[in-house]
Short mmCIF file of C-alpha atoms and ligand atoms in Angstrom, two decimals:
data_model
loop_
_atom_site.label_atom_id
_atom_site.label_comp_id
_atom_site.label_asym_id
_atom_site.label_seq_id
_atom_site.Cartn_x
_atom_site.Cartn_y
_atom_site.Cartn_z
CA MET A 12 15.42 -0.61 -67.39
CA ASN A 13 13.07 -3.56 -67.09
CA LEU A 14 9.80 -1.86 -67.98
CA PHE A 15 7.77 -5.01 -67.71
CA LYS A 16 8.90 -5.72 -64.17
CA ARG A 17 8.22 -2.13 -63.10
CA LYS A 18 4.75 -2.31 -64.48
CA THR A 19 3.83 -5.51 -62.61
CA THR A 20 5.10 -4.12 -59.28
CA GLU A 21 3.03 -0.98 -59.71
CA ALA A 22 -0.03 -2.99 -60.64
CA ALA A 23 0.27 -5.04 -57.42
CA ALA A 24 0.21 -1.94 -55.21
CA PRO A 25 -3.30 -0.89 -54.10
CA SER A 26 -4.47 2.31 -55.67
CA ASN A 27 -7.57 3.15 -53.62
CA GLN A 28 -7.48 4.62 -50.10
CA SER A 29 -8.85 1.57 -48.30
CA GLY A 30 -6.37 -0.71 -50.07
CA LEU A 31 -3.50 1.54 -48.95
CA ALA A 32 -4.82 1.64 -45.38
CA GLU A 33 -5.02 -2.15 -45.39
CA MET A 34 -1.44 -2.35 -46.62
CA ALA A 35 -0.28 -0.01 -43.85
CA LEU A 36 -2.02 -2.09 -41.18
CA LYS A 37 -0.53 -5.27 -42.62
CA TYR A 38 3.08 -4.10 -42.66
CA ILE A 39 3.24 -1.66 -39.73
CA HIS A 40 5.41 -2.84 -36.80
CA ASP A 41 2.91 -1.63 -34.19
CA GLY A 42 0.11 -3.95 -33.15
CA VAL A 43 -3.37 -2.61 -33.95
CA ILE A 44 -6.54 -4.10 -32.47
CA ILE A 45 -10.03 -2.73 -33.10
CA THR A 46 -12.88 -3.63 -30.76
CA ASP A 47 -16.50 -2.66 -30.55
CA ARG A 48 -17.88 -0.61 -27.66
CA SER A 49 -18.17 -3.66 -25.39
CA GLY A 50 -14.56 -4.71 -26.04
CA VAL A 51 -15.19 -7.57 -28.48
CA ILE A 52 -12.34 -7.78 -30.98
CA GLN A 53 -13.28 -6.94 -34.58
CA PHE A 54 -9.85 -6.70 -36.17
CA VAL A 55 -6.25 -7.63 -35.38
CA ASN A 56 -3.27 -6.81 -37.59
CA PRO A 57 -0.34 -9.24 -38.09
CA ALA A 58 1.98 -7.32 -35.70
CA ALA A 59 -0.64 -7.64 -32.93
CA VAL A 60 -1.09 -11.36 -33.67
CA ALA A 61 2.67 -11.82 -33.20
CA MET A 62 2.82 -9.75 -30.00
CA LEU A 63 -0.23 -11.37 -28.42
CA ASP A 64 0.98 -14.80 -29.53
CA CYS A 65 -2.59 -15.75 -30.44
CA GLY A 66 -1.90 -17.84 -33.57
CA SER A 67 -3.97 -15.96 -36.14
CA ALA A 68 -6.30 -13.01 -36.53
CA ASP A 69 -9.26 -15.40 -37.05
CA LYS A 70 -8.73 -16.90 -33.62
CA ALA A 71 -8.71 -13.48 -31.99
CA VAL A 72 -11.75 -11.93 -33.70
CA GLY A 73 -14.91 -12.32 -31.60
CA LEU A 74 -13.01 -12.67 -28.30
CA ASP A 75 -13.12 -10.15 -25.49
CA TYR A 76 -9.95 -7.99 -25.51
CA GLY A 77 -9.31 -8.88 -21.85
CA LEU A 78 -8.71 -12.51 -22.79
CA LEU A 79 -5.85 -11.57 -25.07
CA ILE A 80 -4.33 -8.33 -23.81
CA LYS A 81 -2.97 -9.07 -20.35
CA LEU A 82 -0.87 -6.40 -18.70
CA GLU A 83 1.48 -6.08 -15.77
CA SER A 84 3.03 -2.85 -14.51
CA LYS A 85 6.31 -2.03 -16.21
CA GLU A 86 8.09 -3.20 -13.03
CA GLY A 87 6.37 -6.58 -13.42
CA ARG A 88 3.69 -6.07 -10.75
CA GLU A 89 0.23 -7.59 -11.05
CA LEU A 90 -2.35 -4.83 -11.76
CA SER A 91 -5.72 -4.61 -10.09
CA GLU A 92 -8.68 -3.60 -12.28
CA GLN A 93 -8.57 -0.04 -10.90
CA GLU A 94 -4.89 0.28 -11.69
CA ASN A 95 -5.08 -1.28 -15.15
CA PRO A 96 -5.08 1.69 -17.56
CA LEU A 97 -6.38 -0.43 -20.45
CA ILE A 98 -9.43 -1.65 -18.52
CA GLN A 99 -10.14 1.89 -17.33
CA ALA A 100 -9.82 3.39 -20.83
CA MET A 101 -11.99 0.68 -22.40
CA ARG A 102 -14.62 1.03 -19.71
CA THR A 103 -14.82 4.81 -19.61
CA GLY A 104 -14.22 5.52 -23.30
CA GLN A 105 -11.42 7.92 -22.32
CA PRO A 106 -8.32 7.94 -24.52
CA LEU A 107 -5.10 6.42 -23.19
CA GLU A 108 -1.82 7.74 -24.54
CA SER A 109 1.36 5.73 -24.79
CA HIS A 110 1.20 4.15 -21.35
CA GLN A 111 4.24 1.97 -20.57
CA ALA A 112 3.42 -1.51 -19.32
CA CYS A 113 4.41 -5.12 -19.75
CA LEU A 114 2.36 -7.33 -22.07
CA ILE A 115 2.04 -10.99 -21.09
CA ALA A 116 2.02 -12.79 -24.42
CA GLY A 117 -0.53 -15.64 -24.87
CA SER A 118 0.49 -19.22 -24.29
CA SER A 119 4.23 -18.53 -24.03
CA GLY A 120 3.72 -16.08 -21.13
CA LYS A 121 6.62 -14.06 -22.53
CA ARG A 122 6.81 -10.49 -21.16
CA ILE A 123 7.07 -7.73 -23.77
CA PRO A 124 7.60 -4.11 -22.71
CA ILE A 125 5.07 -2.01 -24.60
CA ALA A 126 3.59 1.46 -24.88
CA ILE A 127 -0.16 0.99 -25.14
CA SER A 128 -2.67 3.54 -26.45
CA VAL A 129 -6.45 3.44 -26.71
CA LEU A 130 -8.33 5.71 -29.06
CA PRO A 131 -12.11 5.73 -28.76
CA VAL A 132 -13.81 6.43 -32.09
CA GLU A 133 -16.90 8.58 -32.18
CA GLY A 134 -19.88 6.88 -33.74
CA LEU A 135 -22.64 4.39 -33.18
CA ALA A 136 -20.39 1.37 -32.82
CA GLY A 137 -18.19 3.21 -30.32
CA ASN A 138 -15.14 1.35 -31.61
CA ARG A 139 -11.89 1.46 -29.71
CA ILE A 140 -8.54 1.33 -31.50
CA ILE A 141 -5.84 -0.19 -29.32
CA THR A 142 -2.22 0.15 -30.42
CA LEU A 143 0.72 -1.73 -28.96
CA ARG A 144 4.28 -0.53 -29.57
CA ASN A 145 7.18 -2.74 -28.58
CA ILE A 146 9.57 -0.50 -26.62
CA ALA A 147 12.22 -3.11 -25.75
CA LYS A 148 14.84 -1.36 -27.89
CA GLU A 149 14.07 2.10 -26.47
CA LEU A 150 14.26 0.73 -22.94
CA ALA A 151 17.57 -1.00 -23.70
CA GLU A 152 19.02 2.31 -24.93
CA GLU A 153 17.67 4.14 -21.89
CA GLY A 154 19.11 1.36 -19.75
CA GLU A 155 22.57 1.94 -21.23
CA GLN A 156 22.34 5.64 -20.37
CA THR A 157 21.16 4.84 -16.86
CA GLU A 158 23.94 2.29 -16.45
CA PHE A 159 26.46 4.96 -17.50
CA ILE A 160 25.11 7.51 -14.99
CA SER A 161 25.01 4.91 -12.27
CA THR A 162 28.58 3.69 -12.90
CA ALA A 163 29.92 7.24 -13.23
CA SER A 164 28.21 8.30 -9.97
CA HIS A 165 29.56 5.24 -8.22
CA GLU A 166 33.12 5.85 -9.45
CA MET A 167 33.04 9.57 -8.63
CA ARG A 168 31.76 9.08 -5.12
CA THR A 169 35.08 7.69 -3.88
CA PRO A 170 37.37 10.63 -4.89
CA VAL A 171 34.73 13.08 -3.66
CA ALA A 172 34.69 11.34 -0.28
CA THR A 173 38.50 11.63 -0.17
CA ILE A 174 38.38 15.36 -0.99
CA ASP A 175 35.70 15.79 1.66
CA GLY A 176 37.85 13.96 4.22
CA TYR A 177 40.92 16.12 3.55
CA LEU A 178 38.86 19.31 3.69
CA SER A 179 37.50 18.23 7.07
CA LEU A 180 41.05 17.65 8.28
CA ALA A 181 42.14 21.08 7.00
CA LEU A 182 39.20 22.71 8.80
CA ASN A 183 39.80 20.87 12.08
CA PRO A 184 41.93 23.05 14.41
CA GLN A 185 43.33 19.87 15.99
CA THR A 186 44.79 18.67 12.70
CA ALA A 187 45.65 21.85 10.81
CA THR A 188 46.50 25.48 11.39
CA ILE A 189 45.04 27.87 8.81
CA ASP A 190 44.35 31.57 8.71
CA GLU A 191 40.85 33.03 8.62
CA ARG A 192 40.79 33.67 4.87
CA ALA A 193 41.85 30.06 4.13
CA ARG A 194 39.11 28.87 6.49
CA GLN A 195 36.51 30.79 4.51
CA TYR A 196 37.71 29.28 1.22
CA LEU A 197 37.93 25.78 2.61
CA THR A 198 34.52 26.04 4.26
CA ALA A 199 33.00 26.90 0.89
CA ALA A 200 34.92 24.04 -0.77
CA HIS A 201 33.74 21.66 1.97
CA ALA A 202 30.08 22.62 1.45
CA ALA A 203 30.49 22.09 -2.31
CA SER A 204 32.15 18.68 -1.87
CA GLN A 205 29.35 17.59 0.45
CA HIS A 206 26.76 18.73 -2.08
CA LEU A 207 28.58 16.76 -4.78
CA GLY A 208 28.70 13.65 -2.57
CA LYS A 209 24.95 13.91 -1.93
CA LEU A 210 24.30 14.43 -5.64
CA PHE A 211 26.18 11.25 -6.56
CA GLN A 212 24.40 9.29 -3.84
CA ASP A 213 20.98 10.57 -5.01
CA LEU A 214 21.85 9.80 -8.64
CA LEU A 215 22.83 6.28 -7.66
CA ASP A 216 19.57 5.85 -5.77
CA VAL A 217 17.33 7.05 -8.61
CA THR A 218 19.11 4.97 -11.25
CA LYS A 219 18.99 1.76 -9.18
CA LEU A 220 15.33 1.17 -10.01
CA ASP A 221 15.56 2.30 -13.64
CA ASP A 222 18.45 0.00 -14.50
CA GLY A 223 16.88 -2.94 -12.72
CA LYS A 224 19.50 -3.17 -9.95
CA ILE A 225 16.63 -3.27 -7.49
CA ARG A 226 13.06 -4.49 -7.82
CA PRO A 227 10.27 -3.92 -5.34
CA ASN A 228 10.04 -6.69 -2.80
CA PHE A 229 6.39 -6.58 -1.74
CA ILE A 230 5.26 -7.78 1.65
CA PRO A 231 1.87 -7.57 3.38
CA ILE A 232 2.24 -5.24 6.34
CA GLU A 233 0.28 -3.11 8.78
CA MET A 234 0.88 0.45 7.57
CA VAL A 235 0.21 2.59 10.65
CA GLY A 236 2.92 0.70 12.58
CA LEU A 237 5.34 0.80 9.66
CA VAL A 238 5.01 4.55 9.09
CA LYS A 239 5.19 5.25 12.82
CA THR A 240 8.41 3.25 13.18
CA ILE A 241 10.02 5.30 10.41
CA ALA A 242 8.65 8.61 11.72
CA ASP A 243 9.93 7.83 15.22
CA GLY A 244 13.45 8.11 13.84
CA TYR A 245 12.88 11.87 13.50
CA ILE A 246 11.97 12.63 17.10
CA VAL A 247 15.52 13.60 18.04
CA ARG A 248 15.87 15.84 14.96
CA ALA A 249 12.58 17.52 15.84
CA ARG A 250 13.82 18.23 19.33
CA GLU A 251 17.13 19.57 18.06
CA SER A 252 15.54 21.84 15.47
CA LYS A 253 12.80 22.91 17.92
CA VAL A 254 9.96 21.84 15.66
CA ASN A 255 6.68 20.36 16.94
CA PHE A 256 6.53 16.86 15.55
CA ARG A 257 3.52 14.60 15.82
CA PHE A 258 2.50 11.24 14.53
CA GLY A 259 -1.23 10.72 14.29
CA SER A 260 -2.18 14.20 15.26
CA GLU A 261 -5.87 14.54 15.85
CA GLU A 262 -5.66 17.66 13.74
CA ALA A 263 -6.98 16.95 10.30
CA SER A 264 -4.80 17.44 7.28
CA VAL A 265 -5.23 20.58 5.22
CA LEU A 266 -8.02 18.77 3.41
CA GLY A 267 -9.98 18.57 6.60
CA ALA A 268 -10.54 14.84 6.11
CA PRO A 269 -11.30 13.04 9.35
CA HIS A 270 -9.10 10.09 10.23
CA LYS A 271 -8.56 7.58 13.00
CA MET A 272 -5.00 6.69 13.91
CA SER A 273 -6.27 3.70 15.90
CA GLN A 274 -7.32 2.15 12.59
CA VAL A 275 -5.54 -1.01 11.45
CA VAL A 276 -4.62 -0.46 7.82
CA TYR A 277 -2.96 -3.13 5.72
CA GLY A 278 -0.83 -2.51 2.67
CA PHE A 279 1.34 -4.49 0.26
CA VAL A 280 4.56 -2.53 -0.06
CA ASP A 281 8.33 -2.71 -0.19
CA THR A 282 9.49 -1.56 3.25
CA ASP A 283 12.83 -0.24 1.91
CA PHE A 284 10.95 1.88 -0.63
CA MET A 285 8.62 3.11 2.11
CA ARG A 286 11.62 4.15 4.19
CA GLU A 287 13.16 6.03 1.24
CA VAL A 288 9.85 7.75 0.45
CA LEU A 289 9.19 8.86 4.02
CA ASP A 290 12.83 9.78 4.67
CA ASN A 291 12.76 12.13 1.69
CA LEU A 292 9.40 13.67 2.61
CA LEU A 293 10.34 14.08 6.26
CA ASP A 294 13.80 15.39 5.44
CA ASN A 295 12.21 18.05 3.22
CA ALA A 296 9.62 18.89 5.86
CA PHE A 297 12.41 19.52 8.37
CA LYS A 298 14.60 21.37 5.86
CA TYR A 299 11.86 23.75 4.78
CA THR A 300 10.23 24.32 8.20
CA PRO A 301 11.90 26.90 10.44
CA THR A 302 12.26 26.64 14.22
CA GLY A 303 8.91 26.91 15.99
CA GLY A 304 7.03 25.31 13.09
CA SER A 305 5.14 22.04 13.12
CA ILE A 306 5.29 18.76 11.22
CA TYR A 307 2.81 15.94 11.47
CA VAL A 308 2.36 12.57 9.85
CA ASN A 309 -0.89 10.65 9.47
CA VAL A 310 -1.89 7.28 8.04
CA ARG A 311 -5.45 6.24 7.32
CA GLY A 312 -7.49 3.84 5.25
CA ASP A 313 -9.42 5.58 2.52
CA GLY A 314 -11.62 3.06 0.68
CA ASP A 315 -9.28 0.71 -1.15
CA ARG A 316 -6.28 3.02 -0.60
CA VAL A 317 -3.87 3.69 2.23
CA LEU A 318 -3.44 7.44 2.51
CA ILE A 319 -0.37 8.90 4.21
CA ASN A 320 0.25 12.60 4.65
CA VAL A 321 3.33 14.51 5.76
CA THR A 322 2.27 18.04 6.60
CA ASP A 323 4.43 20.98 7.61
CA THR A 324 3.81 24.62 8.48
CA GLY A 325 7.03 25.65 6.74
CA MET A 326 7.79 27.95 3.83
CA GLY A 327 5.35 26.36 1.39
CA ILE A 328 5.60 26.16 -2.38
CA SER A 329 4.29 28.64 -4.93
CA ALA A 330 1.64 27.51 -7.43
CA GLU A 331 4.19 27.92 -10.21
CA ASP A 332 6.77 25.63 -8.59
CA LEU A 333 4.19 23.13 -7.40
CA GLY A 334 3.67 21.87 -10.95
CA HIS A 335 7.34 20.91 -11.30
CA ILE A 336 8.69 19.73 -7.95
CA PHE A 337 8.45 16.02 -8.83
CA GLN A 338 10.67 16.49 -11.89
CA LYS A 339 14.34 15.49 -11.86
CA PHE A 340 16.66 18.26 -10.57
CA TYR A 341 13.82 20.77 -10.06
CA ARG A 342 14.37 23.12 -7.12
CA ALA A 343 12.18 26.08 -6.31
CA ASP A 344 14.38 29.12 -6.70
CA ASN A 345 13.66 31.83 -4.16
CA SER A 346 15.58 33.69 -1.49
CA ASP A 347 14.61 31.07 1.13
CA THR A 348 15.42 27.89 -0.79
CA ARG A 349 18.73 29.26 -2.14
CA THR A 350 20.30 29.02 1.30
CA ILE A 351 19.02 25.46 1.87
CA GLY A 352 21.04 22.65 0.32
CA GLY A 353 19.46 20.09 -1.96
CA THR A 354 19.84 18.26 -5.25
CA GLY A 355 16.30 18.36 -6.63
CA LEU A 356 16.24 14.56 -6.84
CA GLY A 357 14.46 13.68 -3.60
CA LEU A 358 10.89 14.11 -4.80
CA TYR A 359 11.68 12.45 -8.13
CA LEU A 360 12.86 9.41 -6.17
CA VAL A 361 9.70 9.56 -4.04
CA LYS A 362 7.48 9.55 -7.15
CA GLN A 363 9.48 6.76 -8.75
CA ARG A 364 9.32 4.51 -5.68
CA VAL A 365 5.64 5.25 -4.94
CA GLU A 366 4.61 4.49 -8.53
CA ALA A 367 6.65 1.27 -8.51
CA MET A 368 4.45 0.22 -5.56
CA GLY A 369 1.27 1.04 -7.53
CA GLY A 370 0.75 4.35 -5.73
CA ARG A 371 0.43 8.03 -6.41
CA VAL A 372 2.01 11.05 -4.75
CA TRP A 373 0.92 14.68 -4.86
CA ALA A 374 1.31 17.88 -2.92
CA GLU A 375 -0.90 20.69 -1.71
CA SER A 376 0.72 23.90 -0.67
CA ALA A 377 0.57 27.65 -0.66
CA PHE A 378 3.68 29.79 -0.51
CA GLY A 379 4.38 30.88 3.05
CA GLU A 380 1.63 28.62 4.42
CA GLY A 381 3.20 25.18 4.64
CA SER A 382 2.78 22.02 2.58
CA THR A 383 1.14 18.63 2.68
CA PHE A 384 2.53 15.72 0.70
CA PHE A 385 0.10 12.85 0.17
CA VAL A 386 1.02 9.27 -0.71
CA SER A 387 -1.79 6.94 -1.72
CA LEU A 388 -1.07 3.21 -1.97
CA PRO A 389 -3.19 0.12 -2.67
CA ARG A 390 -4.82 -1.16 0.52
CA LEU A 391 -5.35 -4.80 1.50
CA SER A 392 -8.50 -5.97 3.27
CA SER A 393 -7.96 -8.06 6.43
CA ASP A 394 -8.80 -11.20 4.41
CA GLU A 395 -6.33 -10.38 1.66
CA TYR A 396 -3.72 -9.57 4.28
CA GLU A 397 -4.26 -12.95 6.00
CA LYS A 398 -4.07 -14.81 2.69
CA ARG A 399 -0.86 -13.09 1.68
CA MET A 400 0.64 -13.67 5.12
CA ILE A 401 -0.10 -17.39 4.79
CA ALA A 402 1.60 -17.38 1.38
CA VAL A 403 4.63 -15.59 2.85
CA ARG A 404 4.85 -18.07 5.72
CA ASN A 405 4.51 -21.05 3.37
CA ARG A 406 7.26 -19.68 1.15
CA ALA A 407 9.51 -19.13 4.18
CA MET A 408 8.88 -22.73 5.29
CA GLN A 409 9.64 -24.04 1.82
CA ASP A 410 12.87 -22.03 1.70
CA GLN A 411 13.81 -23.41 5.09
CA LEU A 412 13.15 -26.97 3.91
CA ILE A 413 15.23 -26.44 0.78
CA ASN A 414 18.10 -24.97 2.77
CA THR A 415 18.01 -27.68 5.45
CA PRO A 416 20.27 -30.63 4.45
CA GLN A 417 17.97 -33.67 4.01
CA THR A 418 18.98 -37.18 5.10
CA SER A 419 17.89 -40.15 3.03
CA GLN A 420 14.41 -41.39 3.86
CA LEU A 421 15.37 -44.97 3.03
CA VAL A 422 18.17 -45.42 5.52
CA PRO A 423 16.87 -45.73 9.05
CA GLN A 424 18.49 -43.07 11.16
CA PRO A 425 19.67 -43.59 14.72
CA THR A 426 17.72 -41.68 17.31
CA PRO A 427 19.60 -38.44 17.66
CA ALA A 428 21.38 -37.81 20.92
CA PRO A 429 19.82 -34.99 22.91
CA GLN A 430 21.21 -31.72 21.66
CA PRO A 431 22.12 -28.77 23.80
CA ALA A 432 19.58 -26.00 23.61
CA PRO A 433 20.25 -23.76 20.57
CA ALA A 434 22.04 -20.52 21.27
CA PRO A 435 19.52 -17.70 21.67
CA GLN A 436 19.00 -15.76 18.45
CA PRO A 437 19.24 -11.99 18.53
CA ALA A 438 15.79 -10.44 18.61
CA PRO A 439 14.75 -9.06 15.20
CA GLN A 440 15.67 -5.39 14.95
CA PRO A 441 12.97 -2.81 14.44
CA ILE A 442 13.14 -1.04 11.09
CA VAL A 443 14.51 2.00 12.84
CA GLN A 444 16.01 2.27 16.27
CA PRO A 445 13.30 3.76 18.42
CA ALA A 446 14.18 7.27 19.51
CA PRO A 447 13.61 8.49 23.06
CA PRO A 448 10.06 9.61 23.71
CA THR A 449 9.22 13.11 22.67
CA PRO A 450 7.99 15.65 25.21
CA ALA A 451 4.32 16.52 25.02
CA GLN A 452 3.74 18.95 22.17
CA PRO A 453 1.08 21.62 21.90
CA PRO A 454 -1.52 20.78 19.26
CA ILE A 455 -0.50 21.67 15.75
CA GLN A 456 -2.51 24.21 13.87
CA PRO A 457 -3.58 23.09 10.42
CA VAL A 458 -2.31 25.05 7.47
CA GLN A 459 -4.74 27.76 6.51
CA SER A 460 -5.51 29.76 3.39
CA GLN A 461 -5.95 28.88 -0.26
CA ILE A 462 -4.42 25.60 -1.17
CA ASN A 463 -2.82 24.82 -4.49
CA ASN A 464 -3.09 21.22 -5.52
CA VAL A 465 -0.75 19.35 -7.76
CA ASN A 466 -0.63 15.79 -8.84
CA GLY A 467 2.76 14.14 -8.64
CA GLY A 468 1.71 11.61 -11.26
CA THR A 469 2.75 11.87 -14.85
P1 LIG B 21 15.74 19.11 -2.75
O1 LIG B 21 16.94 18.25 -2.64
O2 LIG B 21 15.99 20.40 -3.43
O3 LIG B 21 15.00 19.26 -1.47
P2 LIG B 21 13.43 17.67 -3.72
O4 LIG B 21 13.25 16.96 -5.00
O5 LIG B 21 13.30 16.89 -2.46
O6 LIG B 21 14.84 18.35 -3.83
O7 LIG B 21 12.41 18.86 -3.68
C1 LIG B 21 12.25 19.68 -4.83
C2 LIG B 21 11.88 21.09 -4.42
O8 LIG B 21 10.56 21.09 -3.87
C3 LIG B 21 12.76 21.66 -3.34
O9 LIG B 21 13.91 22.28 -3.88
C4 LIG B 21 11.84 22.67 -2.65
O10 LIG B 21 11.86 23.87 -3.40
C5 LIG B 21 10.47 22.05 -2.83
N1 LIG B 21 10.02 21.36 -1.60
C6 LIG B 21 10.01 20.04 -1.38
N2 LIG B 21 9.48 19.75 -0.18
C7 LIG B 21 9.14 20.93 0.37
C8 LIG B 21 8.53 21.32 1.60
N3 LIG B 21 8.16 20.41 2.51
N4 LIG B 21 8.31 22.64 1.82
C9 LIG B 21 8.66 23.56 0.90
N5 LIG B 21 9.25 23.27 -0.28
C10 LIG B 21 9.47 21.97 -0.54
#
């Protein structure tokens, strides 16, 4: 054994507590930043210097944290001050635990997926300890799992559809002759194959966003019109299931908040996501509301948020279930829900899509009294809406210019011969085909009694 060498190594290691702490901060893979109460950086460890791409700790010390730690949502969406969890935690002195976001690194602008935490330290200086953990590897592993589920669901959908088709043929008296007992068995098999088909479709839908197959495509849009167009698609179903269905009912929601449906409310959303969100909420409202019940949908501006509610007078949700309904595969288990088909993925998808648009979803309900699902999304002022519309139009014009074949500017072109008028273009289709008008409905009674409240957020 080389005693001399061993001795020198040991001598180099710090022996006091502060020396050891310094060593840990120097070699740890997580970035650690310490600021004072007002957010001025006091300390940065080497891992944070590398992540923030700020050159050296000396350059960072004395700067405001906001100049160095720039975040986007994990889906790559710009965050307003209200939505930025770091700004909120620093401002309020509340702790922030392992929030997933995207760090925009210094001059390179490289995006690093991180889990960010803020720990306020008691004391006169009111220091804040910010930690940044690079989660690229974790996300890649999760992505592989998601990819597997998505591919498996996709592959399994086809044979399930074939089984479903043959079962339908077997059950159709015009294509097959079967006895009553066989009909019972096949009917049960048919219901199970349909459930399986829906499960694979839902799995595909929820994994699409996680594995990056889709990204939100934000557009500025007037929200009352958008929600109404989607809700209109349910008028026929309401008539068939003999449920009172109203858009913009003057009845307040269960919260009793006043609202004006004549309001013009602008949002910045992905219209496909909005359709998926409302389809799931409305589908549930119809599924869990018996004949003679009522469903109504409202949209209103609420400060800097757009607030949508889908309210029903159906079976309601117990306080115990209410805390779990936004989790994957969760289904309330009671004698009523057992007879109603479902996969337990609808509300998970709703939460996922709403959060990807910078929103929040939650429910208020009491068992046997009906439910209200609220979706709150960032709202645009008229000015912001106009600005974003101009940007959208400019981009569309640029795209058109790029896609239009250009002729050389240097060669004089002959005057073009008069062209026949262009063939008329089909009118743009509404987002949903408008359904026939609904007959006048009696006013809907708001849901009474004690209300349980649950936040759909994490
Ligand atoms: P499912 O496919 O089972 O409807 P969801 O994720 O859409 O899955 O909903 C989860 C559970 O929440 C449902 O199983 C049901 O118990 C409950 N739920 C959702 N919406 C309503 C509603 N409008 N009224 C009563 N219960 C509801």
